[in-house]
mmCIF file of C-alpha atoms in Angstrom:
data_model
loop_
_atom_site.group_PDB
_atom_site.id
_atom_site.type_symbol
_atom_site.label_atom_id
_atom_site.label_comp_id
_atom_site.label_asym_id
_atom_site.label_seq_id
_atom_site.Cartn_x
_atom_site.Cartn_y
_atom_site.Cartn_z
ATOM 1 C CA MET E 91 90.735 103.512 101.307
ATOM 2 C CA GLU E 92 92.992 100.441 101.173
ATOM 3 C CA PRO E 93 93.793 98.643 104.413
ATOM 4 C CA HIS E 94 97.271 99.291 105.764
ATOM 5 C CA GLN E 95 99.784 96.601 104.868
ATOM 6 C CA PRO E 96 102.410 96.461 107.625
ATOM 7 C CA THR E 97 105.959 96.797 106.377
ATOM 8 C CA ASP E 98 109.080 95.315 107.906
ATOM 9 C CA LYS E 99 109.643 98.706 109.547
ATOM 10 C CA CYS E 100 106.142 98.569 111.058
ATOM 11 C CA LYS E 101 106.986 95.167 112.509
ATOM 12 C CA GLU E 102 110.290 96.465 113.857
ATOM 13 C CA VAL E 103 108.564 99.447 115.477
ATOM 14 C CA PHE E 104 105.902 97.132 116.904
ATOM 15 C CA SER E 105 108.616 95.063 118.593
ATOM 16 C CA LEU E 106 110.118 98.191 120.170
ATOM 17 C CA LEU E 107 106.951 99.993 121.276
ATOM 18 C CA SER E 108 106.870 98.830 124.888
ATOM 19 C CA GLU E 109 110.461 99.886 125.451
ATOM 20 C CA TYR E 110 109.816 103.117 123.554
ATOM 21 C CA LEU E 111 106.801 104.009 125.678
ATOM 22 C CA ASN E 112 108.737 103.141 128.858
ATOM 23 C CA LEU E 113 111.614 105.408 127.740
ATOM 24 C CA GLU E 114 113.982 102.432 127.782
ATOM 25 C CA LEU E 115 115.379 102.764 124.245
ATOM 26 C CA PRO E 116 118.655 104.459 123.373
ATOM 27 C CA PRO E 117 118.253 107.839 121.643
ATOM 28 C CA ASP E 118 119.046 106.531 118.150
ATOM 29 C CA ALA E 119 116.378 103.816 118.417
ATOM 30 C CA CYS E 120 113.878 106.384 119.728
ATOM 31 C CA GLN E 121 114.603 108.566 116.727
ATOM 32 C CA GLU E 122 113.984 105.647 114.353
ATOM 33 C CA VAL E 123 110.643 104.889 116.009
ATOM 34 C CA GLU E 124 109.617 108.545 115.938
ATOM 35 C CA THR E 125 110.612 108.905 112.289
ATOM 36 C CA HIS E 126 108.476 105.909 111.364
ATOM 37 C CA LEU E 127 105.540 107.093 113.467
ATOM 38 C CA ALA E 128 105.660 110.490 111.759
ATOM 39 C CA ALA E 129 104.866 108.799 108.438
ATOM 40 C CA CYS E 130 102.644 105.892 109.480
ATOM 41 C CA PRO E 131 99.221 106.805 110.950
ATOM 42 C CA PRO E 132 98.233 103.143 111.638
ATOM 43 C CA CYS E 133 101.362 102.677 113.744
ATOM 44 C CA VAL E 134 100.616 105.945 115.579
ATOM 45 C CA GLU E 135 97.115 104.668 116.311
ATOM 46 C CA PHE E 136 98.477 101.363 117.599
ATOM 47 C CA ALA E 137 101.155 103.092 119.710
ATOM 48 C CA GLU E 138 98.538 105.376 121.243
ATOM 49 C CA SER E 139 96.274 102.421 121.992
ATOM 50 C CA LEU E 140 99.159 100.589 123.657
ATOM 51 C CA ARG E 141 100.062 103.675 125.689
ATOM 52 C CA LYS E 142 96.486 104.008 126.946
ATOM 53 C CA THR E 143 96.343 100.306 127.779
ATOM 54 C CA VAL E 144 99.560 100.549 129.791
ATOM 55 C CA GLU E 145 98.196 103.564 131.678
ATOM 56 C CA LEU E 146 94.988 101.720 132.518
ATOM 57 C CA CYS E 147 96.934 98.685 133.720
ATOM 58 C CA GLN E 148 99.158 100.874 135.901
ATOM 59 C CA ARG E 149 96.106 102.463 137.517
ATOM 60 C CA TYR E 150 94.385 99.116 138.096
ATOM 61 C CA ARG E 151 94.307 97.967 141.690
ATOM 62 C CA PRO E 152 93.181 94.382 142.363
ATOM 63 C CA ASP E 153 91.591 95.405 145.661
ATOM 64 C CA ASP E 154 89.238 97.683 143.690
ATOM 65 C CA LEU E 155 87.238 94.620 142.593
ATOM 66 C CA PRO E 156 84.407 93.417 144.760
ATOM 67 C CA VAL E 157 85.316 90.122 146.430
ATOM 68 C CA SER E 158 82.330 88.331 144.919
ATOM 69 C CA LEU E 159 83.378 89.314 141.395
ATOM 70 C CA GLY E 160 86.882 87.964 141.959
ATOM 71 C CA GLN E 161 85.556 84.736 143.445
ATOM 72 C CA ASN E 162 83.040 84.343 140.624
ATOM 73 C CA ALA E 163 85.717 84.852 137.971
ATOM 74 C CA ARG E 164 87.988 82.332 139.696
ATOM 75 C CA ALA E 165 85.168 79.769 139.835
ATOM 76 C CA GLN E 166 84.388 80.270 136.138
ATOM 77 C CA LEU E 167 88.039 79.883 135.164
ATOM 78 C CA LEU E 168 88.385 76.736 137.260
ATOM 79 C CA ASP E 169 85.221 75.288 135.720
ATOM 80 C CA ALA E 170 86.434 76.060 132.173
ATOM 81 C CA TYR E 171 89.823 74.510 132.965
ATOM 82 C CA GLN E 172 88.241 71.351 134.335
ATOM 83 C CA LYS E 173 85.996 71.043 131.263
ATOM 84 C CA MET E 174 89.026 71.439 129.001
ATOM 85 C CA LEU E 175 90.899 68.708 130.876
ATOM 86 C CA LYS E 176 87.888 66.390 130.713
ATOM 87 C CA ALA E 177 87.525 67.022 126.962
ATOM 88 C CA ARG E 178 91.184 66.136 126.438
ATOM 89 C CA GLN E 179 90.747 62.865 128.336
ATOM 90 C CA ASN E 180 87.616 61.883 126.431
ATOM 91 C CA PRO E 181 88.083 62.969 122.781
#
């Protein structure tokens, strides 16, 4: 099976997906997206993946993380940032 080559319509749909999933598009734009999705399984797969990602993000609650994990992640990010700055100063 050949890999899917995105068309201009795929790219257009991609740019509208967030608004489409949030029900923020006018009806005619929704119809265009739905028409394309009906004929393009890779775009359906991507749209479904985006929808699931949005749902997970909406359910995420920062206070669900253990404090130590948050502090550890912050320390690692700060360390990586400082290393990047040092590398820029000393090429």
